[in-house]
mmCIF file of C-alpha atoms in Angstrom:
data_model
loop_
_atom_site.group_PDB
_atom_site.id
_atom_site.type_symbol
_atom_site.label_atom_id
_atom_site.label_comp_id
_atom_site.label_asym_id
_atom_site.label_seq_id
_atom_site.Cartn_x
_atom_site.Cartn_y
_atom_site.Cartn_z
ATOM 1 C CA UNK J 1 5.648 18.001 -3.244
ATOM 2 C CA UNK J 2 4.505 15.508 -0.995
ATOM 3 C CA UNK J 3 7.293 13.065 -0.312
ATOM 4 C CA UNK J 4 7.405 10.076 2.323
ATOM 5 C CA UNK J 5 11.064 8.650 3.224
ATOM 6 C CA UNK J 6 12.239 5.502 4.739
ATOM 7 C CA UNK J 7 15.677 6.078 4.848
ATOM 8 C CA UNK J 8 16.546 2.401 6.106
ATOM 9 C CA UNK J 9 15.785 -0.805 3.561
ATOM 10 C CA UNK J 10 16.657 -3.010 5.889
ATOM 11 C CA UNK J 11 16.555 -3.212 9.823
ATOM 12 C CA UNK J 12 18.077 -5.952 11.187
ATOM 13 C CA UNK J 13 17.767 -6.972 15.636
ATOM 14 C CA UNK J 14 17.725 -9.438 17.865
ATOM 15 C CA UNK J 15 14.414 -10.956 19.781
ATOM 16 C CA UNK J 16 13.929 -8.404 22.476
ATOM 17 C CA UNK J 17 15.710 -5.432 21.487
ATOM 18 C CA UNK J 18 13.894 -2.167 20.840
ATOM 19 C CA UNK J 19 12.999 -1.096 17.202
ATOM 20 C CA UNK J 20 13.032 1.750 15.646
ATOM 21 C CA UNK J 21 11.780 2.181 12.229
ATOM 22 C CA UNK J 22 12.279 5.755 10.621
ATOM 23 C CA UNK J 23 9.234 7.878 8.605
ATOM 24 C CA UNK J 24 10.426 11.208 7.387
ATOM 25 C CA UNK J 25 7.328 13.542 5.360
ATOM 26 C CA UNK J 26 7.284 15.995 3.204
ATOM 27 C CA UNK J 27 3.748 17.929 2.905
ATOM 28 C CA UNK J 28 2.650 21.300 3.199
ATOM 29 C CA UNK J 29 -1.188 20.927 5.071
ATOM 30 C CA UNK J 30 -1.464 18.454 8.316
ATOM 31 C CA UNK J 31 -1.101 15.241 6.657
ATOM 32 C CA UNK J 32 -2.806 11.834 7.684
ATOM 33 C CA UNK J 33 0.147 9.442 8.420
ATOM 34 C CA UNK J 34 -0.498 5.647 8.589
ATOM 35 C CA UNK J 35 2.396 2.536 9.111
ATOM 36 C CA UNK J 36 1.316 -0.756 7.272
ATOM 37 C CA UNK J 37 2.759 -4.112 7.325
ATOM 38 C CA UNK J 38 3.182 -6.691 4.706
ATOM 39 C CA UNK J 39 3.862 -10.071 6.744
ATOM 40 C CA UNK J 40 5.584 -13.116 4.996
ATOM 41 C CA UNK J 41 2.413 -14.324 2.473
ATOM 42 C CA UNK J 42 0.136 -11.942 3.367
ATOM 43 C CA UNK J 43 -1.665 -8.972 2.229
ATOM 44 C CA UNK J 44 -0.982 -5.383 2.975
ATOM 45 C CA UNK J 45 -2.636 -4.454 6.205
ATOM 46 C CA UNK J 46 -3.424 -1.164 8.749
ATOM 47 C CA UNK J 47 -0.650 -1.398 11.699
ATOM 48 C CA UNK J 48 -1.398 1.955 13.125
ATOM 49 C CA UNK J 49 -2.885 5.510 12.131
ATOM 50 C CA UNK J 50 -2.085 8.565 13.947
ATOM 51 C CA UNK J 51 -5.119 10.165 14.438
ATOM 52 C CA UNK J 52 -6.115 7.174 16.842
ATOM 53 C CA UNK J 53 -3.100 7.531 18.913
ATOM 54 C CA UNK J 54 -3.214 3.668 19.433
ATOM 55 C CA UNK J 55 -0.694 0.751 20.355
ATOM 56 C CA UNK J 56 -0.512 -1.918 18.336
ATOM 57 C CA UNK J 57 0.876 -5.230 18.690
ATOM 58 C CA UNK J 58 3.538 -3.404 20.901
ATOM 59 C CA UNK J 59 4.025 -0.459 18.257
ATOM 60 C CA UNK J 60 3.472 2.804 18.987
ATOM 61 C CA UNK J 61 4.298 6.175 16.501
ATOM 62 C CA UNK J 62 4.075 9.988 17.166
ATOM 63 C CA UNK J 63 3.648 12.633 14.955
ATOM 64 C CA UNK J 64 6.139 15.233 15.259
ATOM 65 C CA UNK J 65 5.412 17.797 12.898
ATOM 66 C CA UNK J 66 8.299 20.284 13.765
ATOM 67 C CA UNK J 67 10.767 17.048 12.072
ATOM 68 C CA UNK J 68 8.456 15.656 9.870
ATOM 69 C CA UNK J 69 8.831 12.390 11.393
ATOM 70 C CA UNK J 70 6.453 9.894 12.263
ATOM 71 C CA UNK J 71 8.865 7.043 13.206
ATOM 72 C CA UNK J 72 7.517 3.308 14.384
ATOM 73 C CA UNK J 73 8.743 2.096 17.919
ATOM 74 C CA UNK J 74 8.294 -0.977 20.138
ATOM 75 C CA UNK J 75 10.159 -1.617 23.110
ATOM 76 C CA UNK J 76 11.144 -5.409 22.653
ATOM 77 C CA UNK J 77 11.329 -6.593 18.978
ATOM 78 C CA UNK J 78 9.285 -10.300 18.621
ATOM 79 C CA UNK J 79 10.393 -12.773 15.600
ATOM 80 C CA UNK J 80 7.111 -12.568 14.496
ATOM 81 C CA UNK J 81 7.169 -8.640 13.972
ATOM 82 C CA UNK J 82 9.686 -9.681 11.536
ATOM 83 C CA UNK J 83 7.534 -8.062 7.732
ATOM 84 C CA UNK J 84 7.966 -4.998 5.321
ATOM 85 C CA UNK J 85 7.098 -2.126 7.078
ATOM 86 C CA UNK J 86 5.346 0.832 4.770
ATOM 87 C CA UNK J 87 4.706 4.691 6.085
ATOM 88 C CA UNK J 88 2.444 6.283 4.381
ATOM 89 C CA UNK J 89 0.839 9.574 4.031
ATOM 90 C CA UNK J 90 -2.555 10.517 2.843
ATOM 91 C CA UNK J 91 -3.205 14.438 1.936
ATOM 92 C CA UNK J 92 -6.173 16.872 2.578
ATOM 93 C CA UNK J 93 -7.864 15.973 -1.090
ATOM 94 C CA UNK J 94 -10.580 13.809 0.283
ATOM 95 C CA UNK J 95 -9.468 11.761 -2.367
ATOM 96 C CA UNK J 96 -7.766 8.591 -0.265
ATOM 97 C CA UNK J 97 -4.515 8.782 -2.017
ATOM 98 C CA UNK J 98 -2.000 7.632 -0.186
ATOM 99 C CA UNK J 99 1.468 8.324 -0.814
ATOM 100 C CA UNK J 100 3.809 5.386 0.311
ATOM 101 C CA UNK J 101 7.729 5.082 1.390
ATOM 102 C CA UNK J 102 9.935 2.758 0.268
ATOM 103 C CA UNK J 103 9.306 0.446 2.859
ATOM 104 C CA UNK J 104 11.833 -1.573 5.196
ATOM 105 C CA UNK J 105 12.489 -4.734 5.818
ATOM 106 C CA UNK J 106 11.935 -5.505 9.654
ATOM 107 C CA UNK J 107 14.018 -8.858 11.024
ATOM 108 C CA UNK J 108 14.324 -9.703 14.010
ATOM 109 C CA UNK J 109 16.406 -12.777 15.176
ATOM 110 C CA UNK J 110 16.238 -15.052 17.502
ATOM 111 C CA UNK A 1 -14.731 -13.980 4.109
ATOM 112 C CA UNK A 2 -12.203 -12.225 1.606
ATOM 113 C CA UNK A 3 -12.685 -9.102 2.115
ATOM 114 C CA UNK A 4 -10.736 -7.522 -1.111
ATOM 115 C CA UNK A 5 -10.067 -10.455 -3.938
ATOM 116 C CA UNK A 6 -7.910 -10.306 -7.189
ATOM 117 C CA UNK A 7 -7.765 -12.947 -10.038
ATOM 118 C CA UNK A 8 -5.786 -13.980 -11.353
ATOM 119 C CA UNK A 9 -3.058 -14.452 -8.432
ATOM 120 C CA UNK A 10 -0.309 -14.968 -10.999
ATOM 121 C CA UNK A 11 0.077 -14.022 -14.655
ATOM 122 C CA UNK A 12 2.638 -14.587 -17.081
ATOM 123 C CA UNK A 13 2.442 -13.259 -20.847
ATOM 124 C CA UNK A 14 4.427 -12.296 -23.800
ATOM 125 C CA UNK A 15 5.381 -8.975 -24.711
ATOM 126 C CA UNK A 16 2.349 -7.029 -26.621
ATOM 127 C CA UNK A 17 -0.293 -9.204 -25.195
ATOM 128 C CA UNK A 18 -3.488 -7.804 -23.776
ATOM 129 C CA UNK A 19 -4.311 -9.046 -20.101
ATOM 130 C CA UNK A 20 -7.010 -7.717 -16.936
ATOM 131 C CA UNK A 21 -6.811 -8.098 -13.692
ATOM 132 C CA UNK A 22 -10.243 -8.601 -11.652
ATOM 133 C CA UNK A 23 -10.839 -6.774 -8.077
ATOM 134 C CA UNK A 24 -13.836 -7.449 -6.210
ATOM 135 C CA UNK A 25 -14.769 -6.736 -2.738
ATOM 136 C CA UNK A 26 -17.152 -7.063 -0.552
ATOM 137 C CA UNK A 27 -17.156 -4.445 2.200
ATOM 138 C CA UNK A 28 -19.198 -2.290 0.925
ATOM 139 C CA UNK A 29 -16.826 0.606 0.435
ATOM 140 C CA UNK A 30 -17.277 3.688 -2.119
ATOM 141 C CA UNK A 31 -13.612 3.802 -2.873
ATOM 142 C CA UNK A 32 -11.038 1.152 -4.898
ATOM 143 C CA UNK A 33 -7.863 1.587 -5.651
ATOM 144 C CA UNK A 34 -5.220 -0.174 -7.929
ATOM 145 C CA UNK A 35 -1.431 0.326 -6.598
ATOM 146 C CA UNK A 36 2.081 -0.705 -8.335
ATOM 147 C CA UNK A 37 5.024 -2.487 -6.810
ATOM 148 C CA UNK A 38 8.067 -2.393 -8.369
ATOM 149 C CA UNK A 39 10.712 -4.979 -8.238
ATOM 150 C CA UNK A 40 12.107 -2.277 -5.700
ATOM 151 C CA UNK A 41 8.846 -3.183 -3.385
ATOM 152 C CA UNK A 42 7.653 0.039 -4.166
ATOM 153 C CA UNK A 43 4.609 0.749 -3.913
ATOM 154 C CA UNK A 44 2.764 3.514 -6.090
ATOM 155 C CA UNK A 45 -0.797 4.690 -6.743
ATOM 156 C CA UNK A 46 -1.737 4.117 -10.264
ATOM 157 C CA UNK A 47 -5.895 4.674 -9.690
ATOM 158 C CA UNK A 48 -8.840 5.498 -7.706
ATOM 159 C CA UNK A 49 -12.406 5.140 -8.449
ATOM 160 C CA UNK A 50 -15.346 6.640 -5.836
ATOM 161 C CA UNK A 51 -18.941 5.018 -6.980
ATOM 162 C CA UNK A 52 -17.657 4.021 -10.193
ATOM 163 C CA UNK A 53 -15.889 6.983 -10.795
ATOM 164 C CA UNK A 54 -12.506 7.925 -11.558
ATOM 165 C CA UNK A 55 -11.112 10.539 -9.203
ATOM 166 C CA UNK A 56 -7.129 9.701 -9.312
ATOM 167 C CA UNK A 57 -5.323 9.020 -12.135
ATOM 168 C CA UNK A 58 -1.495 8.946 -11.962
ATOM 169 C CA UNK A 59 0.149 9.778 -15.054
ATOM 170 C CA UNK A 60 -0.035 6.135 -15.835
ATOM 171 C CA UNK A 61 0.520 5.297 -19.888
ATOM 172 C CA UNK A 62 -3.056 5.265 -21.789
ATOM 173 C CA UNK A 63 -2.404 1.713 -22.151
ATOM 174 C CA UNK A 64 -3.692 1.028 -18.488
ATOM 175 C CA UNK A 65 -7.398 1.406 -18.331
ATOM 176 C CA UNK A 66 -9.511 0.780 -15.120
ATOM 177 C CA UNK A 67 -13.008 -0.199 -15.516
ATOM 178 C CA UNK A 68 -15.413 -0.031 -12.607
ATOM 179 C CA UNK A 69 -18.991 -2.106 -14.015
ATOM 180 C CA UNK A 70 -20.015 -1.349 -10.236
ATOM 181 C CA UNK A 71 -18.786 -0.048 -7.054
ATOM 182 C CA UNK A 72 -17.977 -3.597 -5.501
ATOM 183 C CA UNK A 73 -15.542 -4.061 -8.930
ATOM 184 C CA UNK A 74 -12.339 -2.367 -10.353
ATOM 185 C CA UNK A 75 -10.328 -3.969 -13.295
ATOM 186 C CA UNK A 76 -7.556 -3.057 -14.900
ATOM 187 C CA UNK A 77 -7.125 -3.623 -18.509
ATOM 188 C CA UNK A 78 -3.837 -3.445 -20.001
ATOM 189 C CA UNK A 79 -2.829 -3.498 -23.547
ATOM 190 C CA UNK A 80 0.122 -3.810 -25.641
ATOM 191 C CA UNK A 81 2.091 -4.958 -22.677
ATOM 192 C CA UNK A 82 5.983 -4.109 -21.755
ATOM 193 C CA UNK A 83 8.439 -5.789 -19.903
ATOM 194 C CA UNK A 84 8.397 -2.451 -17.812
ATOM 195 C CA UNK A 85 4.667 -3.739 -16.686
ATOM 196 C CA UNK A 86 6.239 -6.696 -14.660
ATOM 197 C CA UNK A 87 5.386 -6.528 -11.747
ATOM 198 C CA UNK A 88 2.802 -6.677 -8.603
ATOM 199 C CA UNK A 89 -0.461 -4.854 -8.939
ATOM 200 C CA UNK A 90 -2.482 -4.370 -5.559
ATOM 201 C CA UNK A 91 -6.337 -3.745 -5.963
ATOM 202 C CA UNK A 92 -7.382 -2.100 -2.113
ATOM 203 C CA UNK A 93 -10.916 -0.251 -0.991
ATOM 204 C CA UNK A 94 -11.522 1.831 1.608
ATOM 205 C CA UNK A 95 -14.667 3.921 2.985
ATOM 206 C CA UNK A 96 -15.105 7.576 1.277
ATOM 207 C CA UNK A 97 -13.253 10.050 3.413
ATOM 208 C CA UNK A 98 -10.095 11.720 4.768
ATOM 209 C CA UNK A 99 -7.670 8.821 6.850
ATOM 210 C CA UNK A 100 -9.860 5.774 6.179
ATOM 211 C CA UNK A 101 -8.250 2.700 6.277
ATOM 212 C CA UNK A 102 -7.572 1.089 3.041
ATOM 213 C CA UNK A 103 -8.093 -2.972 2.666
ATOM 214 C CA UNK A 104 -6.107 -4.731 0.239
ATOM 215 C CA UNK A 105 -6.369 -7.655 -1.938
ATOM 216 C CA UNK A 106 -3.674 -10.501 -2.250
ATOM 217 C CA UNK A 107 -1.702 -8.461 -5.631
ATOM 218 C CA UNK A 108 -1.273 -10.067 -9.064
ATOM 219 C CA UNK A 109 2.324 -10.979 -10.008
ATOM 220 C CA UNK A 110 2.426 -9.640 -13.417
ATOM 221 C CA UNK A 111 5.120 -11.132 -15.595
ATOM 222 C CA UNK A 112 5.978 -10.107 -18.929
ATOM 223 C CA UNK A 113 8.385 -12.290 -21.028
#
């Protein structure tokens, strides 16, 4: 079954500390794995896809498929990364589903 | 430019009343979607539609039904509504294809009373 798992709700630092936010998968192919984030009154947005192997806004994620992880890092946490933080994973169906985690709450304070 | 709108932006009803959603966007995409969030912020794939055709349907109760009048629109319909139904619905579009990024609209707080 395919399964994506954000085992943290909530993440709490401080302004400049390094973040870590967890991605766990469950699929049997070579999934697609994306990270989007929901900031305070906005929409759903793209942070970062693997398959570009791009920084974003300080964040960075690697796939490592031998612990089907795909975790979200950034050196030094800014307030305004504070947002809801979704992995998700899309399949080999051609189909664009993508299968979400629960999603955790990023906050960083000052 | 919106890229991916929904109306209404909030909607409060009564128990058994009939209510749609509008999505329209204007990217130019093949594919729309229409995703759940529970009060648990969890968010769940309900339906896809590729040039006005369905292609993902969820196991979602026959009293949801999407209707796409064109490729730039996806509704959803929803009859006979439950309190279960509260909550936000997220309309998004991407390209046709494997990893393609997926652009969504502003949700629709659903509230059933």
């Amino acid at each position: 079954a395919q399964r994506v798992t954000q085992p943290e709700k909530l993440l709490s630092v401080f302004k400049g500390a390094p973040v870590e936010l967890k991605c766990n998968y469950s699929y049997s192919g070579s999934p697609e794995l994306f990270w989007y984030v929901q900031y305070s009154r906005q929409r759903l947005q793209l942070l970062l896809r693997h398959i570009s192997r791009e920084s974003i806004k300080g964040f960075t994620a690697d796939l490592n498929k031998g612990e089907t992880s795909f975790h979200l890092k950034k050196p030094f946490a800014q307030e305004e990364d504070s947002a809801m933080y979704y992995c998700a994973l899309s399949g080999s169906s051609n189909t664009g589903k993508l299968i979400f985690g629960q999603g955790t709450t990023l906050q960083v304070k000052p | 430019d919106t890229a991916v709108s929904q109306t209404p932006k909030y909607l409060v009803t009564q128990m058994g009343n009939d209510k749609s959603i509008k999505c329209e966007q204007n990217l130019g995409h093949d594919t729309m979607y229409w995703y759940k969030q529970d009060s648990k912020k969890f968010l769940k794939i309900m339906f896809s539609y590729n040039n006005k055709e369905l292609i993902i349907n969820e196991t979602v109760p026959n009293r949801f039904s999407p209707k796409s009048p064109d490729k730039a629109h996806l509704n959803l319909h929803i009859n006979s509504l439950e309190l279960g139904d509260s909550a936000v619905y997220f309309c998004a579009s991407s390209r046709q294809g494997l990893a393609e990024t997926q652009y969504f609209g502003p949700g629709t707080r659903l509230l059933v009373l």
